[in-house]
Every structure is written in C-alpha cells, then in structure tokens.
XYZ file of C-alpha atoms in Angstrom:
162
model
C -22.898 37.926 54.284
C -21.953 34.897 55.371
C -23.817 32.891 52.811
C -23.653 35.373 49.548
C -19.410 35.120 49.863
C -19.454 31.183 49.695
C -21.702 31.964 47.228
C -18.791 33.501 45.026
C -16.130 31.895 45.923
C -17.966 28.925 44.712
C -19.436 30.495 42.174
C -15.166 31.338 41.357
C -14.210 28.372 41.707
C -16.491 26.106 39.270
C -15.529 29.312 37.344
C -11.988 27.878 37.501
C -12.884 24.159 37.179
C -14.732 24.828 33.946
C -12.329 27.008 32.427
C -9.722 24.201 33.129
C -11.493 21.505 31.789
C -12.213 23.364 28.268
C -8.691 23.805 28.287
C -7.957 19.936 29.281
C -10.842 19.178 26.443
C -8.929 21.902 23.047
C -5.682 19.975 24.021
C -7.643 17.076 23.062
C -8.265 17.986 20.510
C -4.970 19.182 18.959
C -3.252 16.006 20.439
C -5.501 14.105 18.379
C -5.421 16.472 15.188
C -2.047 16.267 14.757
C -2.018 12.665 16.001
C -3.855 12.081 12.611
C -1.860 14.356 10.507
C 1.703 12.117 12.041
C -0.927 8.799 10.416
C -1.514 10.828 7.581
C 2.309 11.412 6.558
C 3.421 8.329 7.764
C 0.770 6.769 5.330
C 2.339 8.593 2.772
C 5.146 7.510 3.670
C 4.720 4.782 3.284
C 2.751 4.958 0.054
C 5.029 6.469 -1.799
C 8.317 4.191 -0.588
C 5.547 1.229 -1.785
C 4.985 2.907 -5.387
C 9.031 3.273 -5.729
C 9.829 -0.138 -5.665
C 6.701 -0.672 -8.104
C 7.796 2.117 -10.903
C 11.070 -0.615 -10.737
C 9.828 -3.868 -11.012
C 7.647 -2.041 -13.755
C 10.064 -0.754 -15.845
C 11.922 -4.336 -14.995
C 8.496 -5.935 -16.585
C 9.284 -3.223 -19.641
C 12.465 -3.678 -19.815
C 11.416 -7.309 -20.434
C 14.588 -8.079 -17.676
C 12.407 -10.109 -15.101
C 8.891 -13.047 -16.566
C 6.054 -11.420 -16.460
C 4.675 -13.789 -13.749
C 7.237 -12.789 -11.440
C 7.045 -9.082 -12.354
C 2.110 -10.034 -11.733
C 3.325 -11.892 -8.146
C 5.052 -9.186 -6.910
C 3.693 -6.020 -7.673
C -0.152 -7.732 -7.246
C 1.694 -8.629 -4.117
C 2.789 -5.521 -2.761
C -0.390 -3.589 -4.525
C -2.103 -4.830 -1.799
C -0.087 -3.328 1.415
C -0.862 0.595 -0.476
C -3.014 2.773 2.353
C -6.283 5.673 1.763
C -6.887 6.720 -1.396
C -4.010 5.750 -3.415
C -5.313 2.412 -3.203
C -6.097 -0.001 -6.171
C -8.313 -3.064 -7.712
C -5.964 -4.344 -9.106
C -8.770 -7.077 -10.696
C -10.916 -4.063 -12.209
C -8.541 -1.257 -13.024
C -5.153 -4.561 -14.484
C -7.218 -7.007 -15.810
C -4.306 -8.998 -16.769
C -1.820 -8.725 -14.900
C -4.310 -9.814 -11.745
C -5.796 -13.072 -14.193
C -1.419 -13.770 -14.554
C -1.413 -13.736 -10.399
C -4.445 -15.413 -9.981
C -3.006 -18.424 -12.581
C 0.691 -18.322 -11.270
C -0.168 -17.889 -8.429
C -0.411 -21.086 -6.889
C 2.303 -22.870 -8.368
C 5.120 -24.523 -5.975
C 8.890 -22.090 -6.178
C 11.769 -23.098 -4.412
C 12.278 -26.302 -2.801
C 8.619 -26.930 -3.195
C 9.628 -26.742 -6.865
C 12.630 -29.242 -6.920
C 10.424 -32.033 -4.713
C 7.905 -31.859 -7.982
C 8.856 -34.565 -10.567
C 9.400 -33.756 -13.718
C 6.067 -34.099 -15.447
C 5.052 -31.762 -12.845
C 7.110 -29.281 -13.247
C 7.802 -28.943 -16.683
C 2.680 -29.346 -16.793
C 3.480 -25.477 -14.386
C 6.146 -24.181 -17.814
C 3.645 -24.742 -19.831
C 0.370 -23.462 -17.970
C 3.063 -20.437 -16.455
C 4.627 -19.451 -20.689
C 0.283 -20.132 -22.337
C -0.574 -17.959 -19.949
C 2.113 -15.749 -20.217
C 2.578 -16.043 -23.894
C -1.249 -14.515 -24.093
C -1.131 -11.835 -22.469
C 2.055 -10.311 -22.730
C 0.848 -7.207 -24.808
C -2.560 -6.117 -22.767
C 0.997 -6.452 -19.047
C 3.303 -4.746 -21.180
C 0.895 -1.911 -21.465
C -1.089 -2.295 -17.803
C 2.568 -2.043 -16.618
C 3.204 1.469 -18.658
C 0.354 2.547 -17.647
C 0.845 1.570 -13.509
C 3.858 3.133 -13.430
C 2.717 6.142 -14.927
C -0.056 5.788 -12.032
C 2.148 5.859 -9.915
C 4.726 8.565 -10.910
C 3.495 11.964 -9.797
C 2.682 9.799 -5.929
C 6.623 9.394 -5.643
C 7.084 12.253 -3.950
C 8.891 11.356 -1.264
C 7.534 13.080 2.230
C 10.736 14.045 4.807
C 8.351 13.413 8.585
C 9.487 15.583 10.958
C 7.987 16.100 14.226
C 5.821 19.096 15.487
C-alpha cells in the first residue's frame, strides 16, 4: 500500500510538472510570435518612412527642383535601407538611375571638391553633365514609376504595445 501511494503521489507530481512545462512552452511560443509581429510592424513603419522620403525626392526630381545626379545618389542610397518584401533591386528595375549613380558616386563633394584643381572640377562637371543629359528622360520616367511604386506602400503604421 505504501508503494502504491508513493507511485500515485509521484505520478501526480510528474503530471503537474509536465503540465507546467507545457504551459511554459505555450507561453514561449506566444512570446516569440509577439516578438516577430512587433519586428514586422517596426520594419513596415521604417519602410513607410523611407517611402515617404523617396516620394518627396521623386517629386523633386520630376519637377526639376534638384540635380538628377543628387537625386540618383539619394534615392539609390536610401532605398538600400528598405527591408523585407518591399526591397528593390535598383540596378535591374531602374537602370538609368543606377547608371547615373555609379557615374557620380565616387566624385568629390564638399571640401574634397574644393581641394581639387579647377581642371579636375571641370572634368568631373563635364562627365556628370554628359551622363545627366544622356539619361535625363529615362531617369524622370523611372522616378515617376518609382513614385507610383512607393505611393501605395507609404502607409503610416501606428505601433501599440499589446
């Protein structure tokens, strides 16, 4: 009888611990799902902010308010920070903008540009202007396409703690 009583008590303890372990595993699964959901919302919010900035840059480029070389640098670089399914391969989808970016990305800017000789600055200007004039129409069309592409994705997402 003592052995039976001890076996029943042991079984109850094992059953209780197994139930508690199952409860903890369920809580861990819920926590991981919640973390994944928060991460997705954070990515969507970040992407929405990037798309808002890209939309503004595209508008400035389409309206001619900024040099196309400056627009190509800014748009190419900022779109590199997009995460998830909304990521864009600029070299494939927007070849003219990518080509202009690759032409001007290594050119001196700011104080480095001032340190160049006048001849070197004029050479860089000539190279940049040739590329801009050759690619201008294609880049403006690509900016319109990009603007339409990011417009529906630009939804501000309010993140609330659950």
